[in-house]
C-alpha cells in the first residue's frame, strides 16, 4: 500500500451558495470564500471539494449545468475563480471540483439543440424514445426518477420523450454516443489545465445504461435501477476519463449510489484505479439517499458499526476509504445521530472522534466543524430544494400535510444548505445585505463559528485538535480495523493497528452513562495511554470505567 497525499489529507466540502456572501446580495460567492481562507487554514484542512460553481439555471443549484466552462455569475467571474485557486494553492490547499456528467441542464446548448428537431446533430447526446401505448401517451419504459415520478419527460415539439434520472430539467447524457465522452474529456482538460487537482464525480456509477433501456423490475423504490447502477460499460467509460485524469495525476472520488465493497474494489483497486476513491453510503442513516425511504430511517448504532466494519476491513490494504458524516444531501448529524439538545457538544465531538480515527480520507462538510444543526423549517415556503418539493408531493398523498411536513423537516437536504453561521450578528454574518437566498437557522445566535473560536471547549477546537493529531501521527491514518462489542447498542469500540502504532478507541453513543470493560484479549497488550477525549478528565489509562453520555476516548499503545 502506497502513502499518497490524499490518504493523509483532510478534505472540506464547500457548498458555495451558502458558504459566505462577499457582495451583499445574499448569495454565497467566490469573494466570500476567499475572505475565509484564513479560517480554513487554521482549521487545518488540505483540500476543498467545491459543490458546482458552474453556470446553472439552479433547478438543482448547480447540479444542472448549462455551461461546463463558465462560472455561475452569481458566484463571480473566471478571473476570481483563478485567483481563488492561486490563493488556496499558495496556502497548500488543493482544489477538487464537482463533475456532474450523468446529465446536463435542459438549458445547456447541447440540449437546446437536441430538443429542436429529431435530426439535429446533438439529438443523440441524450436519450430520446417514442412513448408506449395507444398514441404513445405512456413513457417509453417504467423507470422512476431519483426525485420520484417517471424518469421520462414528453416533448411536444418532436413528439418523443427524453430520459432524466433526476429532475426533468436534468436530461441524462447518452454515453453510447462516443462524441459525448469526447466533449467531457475536453472539459476535464479545461479545468485540469487551470490547475485544479481533481474531481468529485457526481452520481458517476449511473453513466452506463442497459442497451435498449428495457423495463425494470416493478415494485422496488427505484424502478429500472438494475439497468443503470454499475452498468456493464462503467469501466470502459471510467477508463476513458482516466486517459485524461492520469496525465495530470488527478484525484477522483466517485459518488456511488448503492455501492458495495466488491464493486468499490472493482473501481478503485490500487494499481488499477478507475477512480481514486468512492463515497459509500451504507453508514448513513439513509438506505436510499433520495426519496421517501430516507425520510423514515432512524439512526442505528449496530447498523453503523456493521457498515464501518465492512468498509474498513473490505478496502484496507487494497484500496482506500473515504470518511464522511455530512454533505449537501444529508440533514445534519447533530439531531439525527446524536441529540441536538442534551449534551449536544459532547455528541458532536463524539462523531468528530470517530471520523478522525478511522482509516480513509475524512471529509468535513461546511459548518459541521462547529456542530451546526438542522434548521427544520416549519413552512414549506422556506425550502428551496427540488428533491424536497418532489418528495413533499408524494409524501402528502401518503401521510397528509402534517405527516409530510414532519418528514421534510427531519430529512430535507436544505437542512444542510442553510447559510453558514459565522457569528451572532444580523444574518449570522453570512452576508452584509438584508436578505439571504435561504433563511438562516435561527439558532445562529448561540451556534456560530465566532462563538466556537472564543470557547476553548467548543466543537470547533476539538476538530482542530483531532486534525492536528491526525496530521502528526500516521497511526490515525493507516491501520487495520478490529471492533469489539459488536452487538452493543451503546458502545462502539475499536482497535487500529499499523507500523505507526496501535490506537484503541472507546465511544459511548448513548446519551446516558454506560459501563465499559476493556476486552479480555486486550489485557496482555500492555499499557495504553490517553491521547484525547471529548471530556477533560477521562481515565489516563485504558481501564474499566463508567463512560459518561457520548464520551469518546482515544488511547494509544505505549511503545
Ligand atoms: C448528486 C448530488 C445531488 C444532486 C444529484 C443530481 O447526488 O450530490 O445534490 O441532486 O446528484 O445531480
Ligand atoms: Ca453574493
Coordinates of C-alpha atoms and ligand atoms in Angstrom, one line a residue:
X1 CA 0.0 0.0 0.0
X2 CA 1.4 3.4 -1.0
X3 CA 1.4 6.5 1.1
X4 CA -0.2 9.1 -1.1
X5 CA -1.1 12.8 -0.4
X6 CA -4.9 12.2 -0.5
X7 CA -4.6 9.5 2.1
X8 CA -3.1 11.8 4.7
X9 CA -5.3 14.8 3.7
X10 CA -8.4 16.2 5.4
X11 CA -11.0 17.4 2.9
X12 CA -13.6 20.2 3.4
X13 CA -16.7 20.5 1.3
X14 CA -18.0 23.9 0.4
X15 CA -21.5 24.4 -0.9
X16 CA -20.7 27.8 -2.5
X17 CA -24.2 29.2 -2.4
X18 CA -24.4 29.0 1.4
X19 CA -20.8 29.4 2.5
X20 CA -20.1 33.2 2.6
X21 CA -21.5 36.1 0.6
X22 CA -18.9 38.6 -0.5
X23 CA -21.0 41.3 -2.2
X24 CA -24.2 41.6 -0.1
X25 CA -26.7 40.1 -2.5
X26 CA -27.5 37.3 0.0
X27 CA -25.9 34.5 -2.2
X28 CA -22.6 32.9 -1.3
X29 CA -19.8 33.6 -3.8
X30 CA -16.1 33.2 -4.6
X31 CA -15.2 36.6 -3.0
X32 CA -16.8 35.3 0.2
X33 CA -14.8 32.0 0.0
X34 CA -11.6 34.0 -0.4
X35 CA -12.4 36.0 2.7
X36 CA -12.5 32.8 4.7
X37 CA -9.2 31.2 3.6
X38 CA -7.5 32.0 6.9
X39 CA -10.3 30.3 8.7
X40 CA -9.8 27.1 6.6
X41 CA -6.1 27.2 7.0
X42 CA -6.5 27.5 10.8
X43 CA -8.9 24.6 10.8
X44 CA -6.1 22.5 9.2
X45 CA -7.7 21.2 6.1
X46 CA -5.7 20.2 3.0
X47 CA -8.2 20.1 0.2
X48 CA -11.6 21.5 -0.7
X49 CA -14.3 19.9 -2.7
X50 CA -16.5 22.6 -4.2
X51 CA -20.1 21.8 -5.0
X52 CA -20.7 23.1 -8.5
X53 CA -19.6 26.6 -9.3
X54 CA -20.6 26.4 -12.9
X55 CA -23.2 28.3 -14.8
X56 CA -26.6 26.8 -14.0
X57 CA -30.3 27.8 -14.0
X58 CA -30.4 26.4 -10.5
X59 CA -33.1 23.8 -10.8
X60 CA -30.8 21.7 -8.6
X61 CA -28.5 24.6 -7.7
X62 CA -25.5 23.7 -9.9
X63 CA -26.2 20.0 -10.3
X64 CA -27.8 21.1 -13.5
X65 CA -25.0 22.7 -15.6
X66 CA -25.7 24.9 -18.5
X67 CA -22.1 25.7 -19.3
X68 CA -19.3 23.5 -18.1
X69 CA -16.6 26.1 -18.8
X70 CA -18.2 29.1 -17.2
X71 CA -18.5 30.2 -13.6
X72 CA -22.0 31.0 -12.4
X73 CA -22.2 34.8 -12.5
X74 CA -23.9 34.7 -9.1
X75 CA -20.7 33.3 -7.7
X76 CA -18.2 35.5 -9.5
X77 CA -16.0 35.5 -12.6
X78 CA -13.5 33.1 -14.1
X79 CA -10.8 35.6 -13.0
X80 CA -12.0 35.4 -9.4
X81 CA -12.0 31.7 -9.7
X82 CA -8.4 31.6 -10.9
X83 CA -7.4 34.0 -8.2
X84 CA -9.1 31.7 -5.6
X85 CA -7.3 28.6 -6.9
X86 CA -4.0 30.5 -6.8
X87 CA -4.6 31.7 -3.2
X88 CA -5.6 28.3 -2.0
X89 CA -2.6 26.6 -3.6
X90 CA -0.3 29.2 -2.0
X91 CA -1.6 28.1 1.3
X92 CA -1.2 24.4 0.5
X93 CA -4.9 23.7 -0.1
X94 CA -5.8 21.6 -3.1
X95 CA -8.9 22.2 -5.2
X96 CA -11.4 19.5 -6.2
X97 CA -14.3 20.4 -8.5
X98 CA -17.6 18.7 -8.8
X99 CA -18.0 16.8 -12.1
X100 CA -21.7 16.4 -13.0
X101 CA -21.7 14.4 -16.2
X102 CA -24.5 12.0 -15.9
X103 CA -26.8 14.8 -17.0
X104 CA -26.7 18.4 -18.1
X105 CA -29.2 21.2 -17.6
X106 CA -32.1 21.3 -20.1
X107 CA -30.7 24.8 -20.8
X108 CA -27.3 23.5 -21.9
X109 CA -26.6 24.4 -25.5
X110 CA -26.4 20.7 -26.4
X111 CA -29.9 20.0 -25.1
X112 CA -31.4 23.2 -26.6
X113 CA -30.0 21.9 -29.9
X114 CA -31.1 18.3 -29.3
X115 CA -34.7 19.1 -28.5
X116 CA -35.1 21.3 -31.5
X117 CA -35.5 18.5 -34.1
X118 CA -35.1 14.8 -34.4
X119 CA -32.3 15.1 -36.9
X120 CA -30.3 17.7 -35.1
X121 CA -26.7 16.6 -34.7
X122 CA -27.0 16.9 -30.9
X123 CA -30.1 14.7 -30.7
X124 CA -28.0 11.6 -29.8
X125 CA -26.3 13.4 -27.0
X126 CA -29.4 12.4 -24.9
X127 CA -31.8 9.5 -24.7
X128 CA -34.9 10.0 -26.8
X129 CA -37.7 7.4 -27.4
X130 CA -41.2 7.1 -28.5
X131 CA -44.0 6.7 -26.0
X132 CA -45.7 3.4 -25.4
X133 CA -49.4 2.5 -25.6
X134 CA -52.1 4.0 -27.8
X135 CA -50.8 7.2 -29.4
X136 CA -47.6 6.9 -27.3
X137 CA -49.1 8.5 -24.3
X138 CA -47.2 6.4 -21.8
X139 CA -43.4 6.9 -21.1
X140 CA -41.0 4.7 -23.1
X141 CA -40.3 2.5 -20.1
X142 CA -41.2 2.1 -16.4
X143 CA -38.1 3.7 -14.9
X144 CA -38.6 6.1 -12.0
X145 CA -36.6 9.2 -11.2
X146 CA -34.5 9.6 -8.0
X147 CA -36.7 12.6 -7.4
X148 CA -39.8 10.4 -7.7
X149 CA -42.2 10.0 -10.6
X150 CA -41.4 8.8 -14.1
X151 CA -37.8 9.3 -15.3
X152 CA -39.2 10.4 -18.7
X153 CA -40.4 13.8 -20.0
X154 CA -42.5 14.2 -23.1
X155 CA -41.6 16.9 -25.6
X156 CA -44.3 18.0 -27.9
X157 CA -42.0 19.6 -30.4
X158 CA -40.6 16.3 -31.6
X159 CA -43.2 14.0 -30.2
X160 CA -40.7 12.0 -28.2
X161 CA -39.7 11.5 -24.6
X162 CA -36.3 12.1 -23.0
X163 CA -34.7 10.4 -20.1
X164 CA -34.0 12.2 -16.8
X165 CA -32.9 10.1 -13.8
X166 CA -33.2 13.3 -11.7
X167 CA -35.3 16.3 -12.3
X168 CA -37.0 16.9 -15.6
X169 CA -34.6 19.8 -16.1
X170 CA -31.6 17.4 -15.9
X171 CA -31.7 15.3 -19.0
X172 CA -29.3 12.3 -19.0
X173 CA -26.4 12.3 -21.4
X174 CA -26.2 9.3 -23.7
X175 CA -22.7 7.7 -23.4
X176 CA -23.5 5.2 -26.2
X177 CA -22.6 8.2 -28.4
X178 CA -18.8 8.5 -28.3
X179 CA -19.0 12.2 -29.1
X180 CA -20.3 12.8 -25.6
X181 CA -17.2 11.3 -23.9
X182 CA -15.1 13.3 -26.3
X183 CA -16.7 16.5 -25.0
X184 CA -16.4 15.5 -21.4
X185 CA -12.7 14.8 -21.8
X186 CA -12.2 18.2 -23.2
X187 CA -14.0 19.7 -20.2
X188 CA -11.7 17.8 -17.9
X189 CA -8.7 19.1 -19.7
X190 CA -10.0 22.7 -19.4
X191 CA -10.2 22.6 -15.6
X192 CA -7.0 20.5 -15.1
X193 CA -5.1 23.0 -17.3
X194 CA -6.3 25.7 -14.9
X195 CA -4.6 23.7 -12.1
X196 CA -7.4 22.0 -10.3
X197 CA -6.4 18.9 -8.5
X198 CA -9.2 16.6 -9.1
X199 CA -12.9 15.9 -9.2
X200 CA -15.8 14.6 -7.1
X201 CA -17.7 12.7 -9.6
X202 CA -21.4 13.2 -9.2
X203 CA -23.6 10.0 -9.4
X204 CA -20.8 8.6 -11.6
X205 CA -21.8 5.0 -11.4
X206 CA -25.1 5.7 -13.3
X207 CA -23.4 6.5 -16.6
X208 CA -23.8 3.1 -18.2
X209 CA -27.3 2.1 -19.1
X210 CA -28.5 -1.2 -20.4
X211 CA -28.8 -1.1 -24.2
X212 CA -32.3 -0.5 -25.4
X213 CA -33.3 0.8 -21.9
X214 CA -35.6 -2.2 -21.0
X215 CA -38.3 -2.1 -18.4
X216 CA -37.1 -2.6 -14.8
X217 CA -38.4 -5.0 -12.2
X218 CA -41.5 -3.3 -10.8
X219 CA -42.3 -2.8 -7.1
X220 CA -38.9 -1.5 -5.9
X221 CA -38.0 2.0 -4.8
X222 CA -36.1 2.9 -7.9
X223 CA -37.7 1.0 -10.8
X224 CA -35.1 0.4 -13.5
X225 CA -32.1 0.9 -11.3
X226 CA -30.7 -2.6 -12.2
X227 CA -30.3 -1.1 -15.7
X228 CA -28.2 1.8 -14.8
X229 CA -26.4 1.3 -11.5
X230 CA -22.8 0.0 -12.1
X231 CA -23.8 -0.9 -15.7
X232 CA -21.5 -3.1 -17.8
X233 CA -19.8 -0.2 -19.6
X234 CA -18.7 1.6 -16.4
X235 CA -15.1 0.5 -16.6
X236 CA -14.9 1.5 -20.2
X237 CA -16.2 5.0 -19.5
X238 CA -14.1 5.5 -16.4
X239 CA -11.1 4.2 -18.4
X240 CA -11.7 6.9 -21.0
X241 CA -11.9 9.6 -18.3
X242 CA -8.7 8.2 -16.8
X243 CA -6.9 8.8 -20.2
X244 CA -7.0 12.5 -19.3
X245 CA -7.0 12.3 -15.5
X246 CA -3.9 10.1 -15.2
X247 CA -2.0 12.6 -17.4
X248 CA -2.4 15.1 -14.6
X249 CA -2.3 12.6 -11.7
X250 CA -5.7 14.0 -10.7
X251 CA -7.6 12.7 -7.7
X252 CA -11.1 11.5 -8.0
X253 CA -13.8 10.5 -5.6
X254 CA -16.9 8.9 -7.2
X255 CA -20.3 9.4 -5.6
X256 CA -21.5 5.8 -6.0
X257 CA -25.1 5.0 -5.3
X258 CA -25.7 1.7 -3.6
X259 CA -22.0 0.7 -3.9
X260 CA -20.8 -2.5 -2.3
X261 CA -17.2 -3.4 -1.3
X262 CA -16.6 -5.8 -4.3
X263 CA -17.8 -3.1 -6.7
X264 CA -15.7 -0.4 -5.0
X265 CA -12.7 -2.6 -5.3
X266 CA -13.5 -3.1 -9.0
X267 CA -13.3 0.7 -9.4
X268 CA -10.6 1.6 -7.0
X269 CA -8.1 -1.3 -6.5
X270 CA -4.7 0.1 -6.1
X271 CA -2.5 -0.1 -9.2
X272 CA -5.6 -0.2 -11.5
X273 CA -7.7 2.8 -10.3
X274 CA -10.6 3.8 -12.5
X275 CA -11.4 6.1 -9.6
X276 CA -9.1 7.1 -6.8
X277 CA -11.8 6.5 -4.1
X278 CA -15.5 6.3 -3.8
X279 CA -18.1 7.6 -1.4
X280 CA -20.2 4.8 0.0
X281 CA -23.5 5.5 1.8
X282 CA -24.0 2.3 3.9
X283 CA -23.2 4.0 7.1
X284 CA -25.6 7.0 6.7
X285 CA -28.9 6.6 8.4
X286 CA -30.5 6.5 5.0
X287 CA -30.7 3.4 2.8
X288 CA -31.8 5.4 -0.2
X289 CA -30.3 8.8 -0.2
X290 CA -33.2 10.3 -2.2
X291 CA -36.9 9.8 -1.9
X292 CA -39.2 8.6 0.8
X293 CA -37.2 5.8 2.3
X294 CA -34.5 8.1 3.7
X295 CA -37.2 10.1 5.4
X296 CA -38.2 7.3 7.6
X297 CA -34.9 5.7 8.5
X298 CA -33.6 6.2 12.1
X299 CA -30.1 6.0 13.3
X300 CA -29.0 2.6 14.5
X301 CA -25.6 2.1 16.1
X302 CA -25.5 -1.5 15.2
X303 CA -26.1 -0.7 11.6
X304 CA -23.4 1.9 11.7
X305 CA -20.8 -0.4 13.3
X306 CA -21.6 -3.1 10.7
X307 CA -21.0 -0.8 7.8
X308 CA -17.9 0.7 9.2
X309 CA -16.5 -2.8 9.8
X310 CA -17.4 -4.0 6.3
X311 CA -15.8 -1.0 4.6
X312 CA -12.8 -0.6 6.9
X313 CA -11.9 -4.3 6.6
X314 CA -13.1 -4.6 3.0
X315 CA -10.8 -2.0 1.4
X316 CA -7.9 -1.9 3.8
X317 CA -4.6 -2.7 2.1
X318 CA -6.3 -3.0 -1.3
X319 CA -7.8 0.4 -1.9
X320 CA -8.7 3.5 0.1
X321 CA -11.8 4.6 2.0
X322 CA -13.4 8.0 2.3
X323 CA -15.0 9.0 5.6
X324 CA -17.8 11.4 6.0
X325 CA -20.9 12.1 8.1
X326 CA -22.4 15.0 6.3
X327 CA -22.7 16.6 2.8
X328 CA -25.1 18.8 1.0
X329 CA -27.6 15.9 0.5
X330 CA -27.9 14.9 4.1
X331 CA -29.6 16.5 7.1
X332 CA -27.2 17.5 9.8
X333 CA -25.9 14.7 12.1
X334 CA -26.3 16.6 15.3
X335 CA -30.0 16.0 15.8
X336 CA -30.0 12.7 13.9
X337 CA -27.1 10.6 15.2
X338 CA -26.7 12.4 18.5
X339 CA -29.0 14.8 20.3
X340 CA -29.2 18.5 19.3
X341 CA -30.4 19.4 22.8
X342 CA -29.0 17.4 25.7
X343 CA -25.2 17.0 25.5
X344 CA -25.1 18.4 22.0
X345 CA -21.4 19.5 22.2
X346 CA -20.2 16.1 23.6
X347 CA -22.3 14.3 20.9
X348 CA -20.8 16.4 18.1
X349 CA -17.3 15.7 19.4
X350 CA -18.0 12.0 19.7
X351 CA -18.8 11.9 16.0
X352 CA -15.7 14.0 15.2
X353 CA -13.7 11.4 17.1
X354 CA -14.9 8.5 15.0
X355 CA -14.5 10.5 11.8
X356 CA -10.9 11.3 12.6
X357 CA -9.8 7.9 13.9
X358 CA -10.8 5.6 11.1
X359 CA -8.7 4.7 8.1
X360 CA -9.6 6.7 5.0
X361 CA -9.8 10.3 3.8
X362 CA -12.1 12.4 6.1
X363 CA -14.4 14.9 4.5
X364 CA -15.9 17.7 6.7
X365 CA -18.9 19.5 5.4
X366 CA -19.1 23.2 6.0
X367 CA -20.4 24.1 9.5
X368 CA -20.0 20.5 10.7
X369 CA -16.8 21.6 12.4
X370 CA -18.7 23.7 14.9
X371 CA -21.7 21.5 15.3
X372 CA -24.3 23.1 13.1
X373 CA -27.8 21.6 13.5
X374 CA -30.6 21.2 11.0
X375 CA -32.9 24.1 10.7
X376 CA -36.1 22.1 10.3
X377 CA -38.1 25.0 9.0
X378 CA -41.8 24.5 9.7
X379 CA -43.1 26.1 6.5
X380 CA -42.7 24.5 3.0
X381 CA -42.2 28.0 1.6
X382 CA -38.8 28.3 3.5
X383 CA -37.4 25.3 1.5
X384 CA -35.6 25.7 -1.9
X385 CA -34.6 22.1 -2.8
X386 CA -36.2 20.4 -5.8
X387 CA -36.0 17.0 -4.2
X388 CA -37.8 18.3 -1.1
X389 CA -40.7 19.6 -3.2
X390 CA -40.9 16.4 -5.2
X391 CA -40.9 14.3 -2.1
X392 CA -43.5 16.5 -0.5
X393 CA -45.9 15.9 -3.3
X394 CA -45.7 12.2 -2.8
X395 CA -45.5 12.2 1.0
X396 CA -48.5 14.4 1.2
X397 CA -50.6 11.8 -0.6
X398 CA -49.5 9.1 1.8
X399 CA -49.2 10.9 5.2
X400 CA -51.3 14.1 4.8
X401 CA -49.9 17.6 5.2
X402 CA -48.7 17.4 8.7
X403 CA -47.1 13.9 8.3
X404 CA -45.4 15.1 5.1
X405 CA -44.0 18.2 6.8
X406 CA -42.8 16.2 9.7
X407 CA -40.7 14.1 7.4
X408 CA -39.5 17.1 5.4
X409 CA -38.4 18.9 8.5
X410 CA -36.4 15.9 9.6
X411 CA -34.7 14.9 6.3
X412 CA -34.8 17.7 3.8
X413 CA -31.4 18.3 2.1
X414 CA -32.0 22.0 2.8
X415 CA -31.1 21.3 6.4
X416 CA -27.5 21.1 5.3
X417 CA -27.8 24.1 2.9
X418 CA -28.8 27.0 5.3
X419 CA -26.2 29.8 5.3
X420 CA -23.1 29.1 7.3
X421 CA -23.4 30.7 10.8
X422 CA -20.3 32.8 11.1
X423 CA -21.2 35.0 14.0
X424 CA -24.1 36.3 16.1
X425 CA -24.6 39.5 14.0
X426 CA -27.5 40.0 11.7
X427 CA -28.0 37.1 9.2
X428 CA -25.3 35.2 11.1
X429 CA -22.6 37.2 9.4
X430 CA -23.2 35.3 6.2
X431 CA -23.9 38.5 4.3
X432 CA -23.7 42.3 4.8
X433 CA -27.0 42.6 2.9
X434 CA -30.5 42.5 4.3
X435 CA -31.6 39.2 2.8
X436 CA -30.3 35.7 2.3
X437 CA -31.1 33.3 -0.5
X438 CA -32.3 30.8 2.1
X439 CA -33.4 31.5 5.6
X440 CA -30.7 31.3 8.3
X441 CA -31.1 28.8 11.1
X442 CA -32.4 30.9 14.0
X443 CA -30.0 29.2 16.4
X444 CA -27.1 31.1 14.9
X445 CA -27.1 33.4 17.9
X446 CA -25.6 30.6 20.0
X447 CA -24.2 28.2 17.4
X448 CA -21.7 30.1 15.2
X449 CA -18.1 30.0 14.2
X450 CA -17.0 33.0 16.2
X451 CA -18.6 31.8 19.4
X452 CA -16.8 28.5 18.9
X453 CA -13.5 30.2 18.3
X454 CA -13.9 32.0 21.6
X455 CA -14.8 28.9 23.6
X456 CA -11.8 26.6 24.2
X457 CA -14.1 23.7 24.8
X458 CA -16.1 24.1 21.6
X459 CA -16.7 21.5 18.9
X460 CA -14.5 23.6 16.6
X461 CA -11.5 23.5 18.9
X462 CA -12.0 19.7 19.2
X463 CA -12.0 19.3 15.4
X464 CA -8.8 21.4 15.2
X465 CA -7.2 19.2 17.9
X466 CA -8.2 16.0 16.2
X467 CA -7.0 17.3 12.8
X468 CA -3.6 18.2 14.2
X469 CA -3.3 14.8 15.9
X470 CA -4.1 13.0 12.7
X471 CA -1.5 15.1 10.9
X472 CA 1.2 14.4 13.4
X473 CA 0.5 10.7 13.9
X474 CA 0.0 8.4 10.9
X475 CA -1.4 5.7 13.3
X476 CA -4.6 7.7 12.8
X477 CA -4.5 7.4 9.0
X478 CA -3.2 3.9 8.4
X479 CA -4.1 0.8 10.2
X480 CA -6.3 -2.2 10.3
X481 CA -9.7 -2.2 12.0
X482 CA -10.9 -4.6 14.6
X483 CA -14.0 -3.9 16.6
X484 CA -15.4 -5.2 19.9
X485 CA -18.8 -5.4 21.5
X486 CA -20.3 -5.6 18.1
X487 CA -23.8 -6.1 19.4
X488 CA -23.8 -3.4 21.9
X489 CA -26.4 -0.7 21.3
X490 CA -24.4 1.8 23.3
X491 CA -20.7 1.1 22.7
X492 CA -18.5 1.5 19.6
X493 CA -15.1 0.2 20.5
X494 CA -12.3 -0.5 18.0
X495 CA -8.6 -1.0 17.6
X496 CA -6.5 0.2 14.8
X497 CA -3.1 -1.3 14.2
X498 CA -0.2 -0.3 11.8
X499 CA 3.5 0.2 11.7
X500 CA 2.9 3.6 13.3
X501 CA 1.3 2.1 16.4
X502 CA -1.9 0.9 17.8
X503 CA -4.9 3.1 18.6
X504 CA -7.8 2.0 20.8
X505 CA -11.0 4.0 20.6
X506 CA -13.8 3.8 23.1
X507 CA -17.1 5.5 22.4
X508 CA -20.4 5.7 24.2
X509 CA -23.1 6.5 21.7
X510 CA -25.8 6.6 24.4
X511 CA -26.9 9.9 25.8
X512 CA -26.6 8.4 29.3
X513 CA -23.8 6.6 31.1
X514 CA -22.6 3.1 30.0
X515 CA -20.2 0.7 31.6
X516 CA -17.1 -0.3 29.7
X517 CA -14.6 -3.0 30.5
X518 CA -11.6 -3.5 28.2
X519 CA -12.0 -6.7 26.2
X520 CA -10.1 -9.6 27.8
X521 CA -7.8 -10.1 24.9
X522 CA -6.5 -6.5 25.4
X523 CA -5.3 -7.1 29.0
X524 CA -2.0 -8.6 27.9
X525 CA -1.4 -6.0 25.2
X526 CA 0.4 -3.8 27.7
X527 CA -0.3 -0.3 28.5
X528 CA -2.4 2.2 26.6
X529 CA -2.1 5.9 27.3
X530 CA -4.7 8.6 26.8
X531 CA -4.3 10.6 23.5
X532 CA -7.5 12.6 23.6
X533 CA -11.1 12.6 24.8
X534 CA -14.2 14.7 24.5
X535 CA -14.3 15.1 28.3
X536 CA -11.5 16.8 30.0
X537 CA -10.9 14.1 32.6
X538 CA -11.2 10.7 31.1
X539 CA -9.1 7.9 32.6
X540 CA -5.5 8.3 31.6
X541 CA -5.0 4.6 31.1
X542 CA -7.3 2.0 29.4
X543 CA -9.3 0.6 32.2
X544 CA -12.9 -0.4 33.3
X545 CA -14.9 2.7 33.6
X546 CA -18.3 4.2 33.6
X547 CA -18.5 6.2 30.4
X548 CA -20.4 9.4 30.5
X549 CA -23.0 10.4 27.9
X550 CA -21.4 10.4 24.5
X551 CA -18.0 10.0 26.0
X552 CA -15.3 9.2 23.4
X553 CA -11.7 8.3 24.3
X554 CA -8.7 7.6 22.1
X555 CA -5.9 5.6 23.6
X556 CA -2.5 4.6 22.1
X557 CA -0.4 1.6 23.0
X558 CA 2.9 2.6 24.7
X559 CA 5.9 1.9 22.5
Ligands
LIG1 C1 -25.8 14.0 -6.6 C2 -25.7 15.3 -5.8 C3 -27.1 15.8 -5.6 C4 -27.8 16.0 -6.9 C5 -27.8 14.8 -7.7 C6 -28.1 15.0 -9.2 O1 -26.4 13.0 -5.8 O2 -25.0 15.2 -4.7 O3 -27.1 17.0 -4.8 O4 -29.1 16.4 -6.7 O5 -26.5 14.2 -7.8 O6 -27.1 15.7 -9.8
LIG2 CA1 -23.0 37.2 -3.4

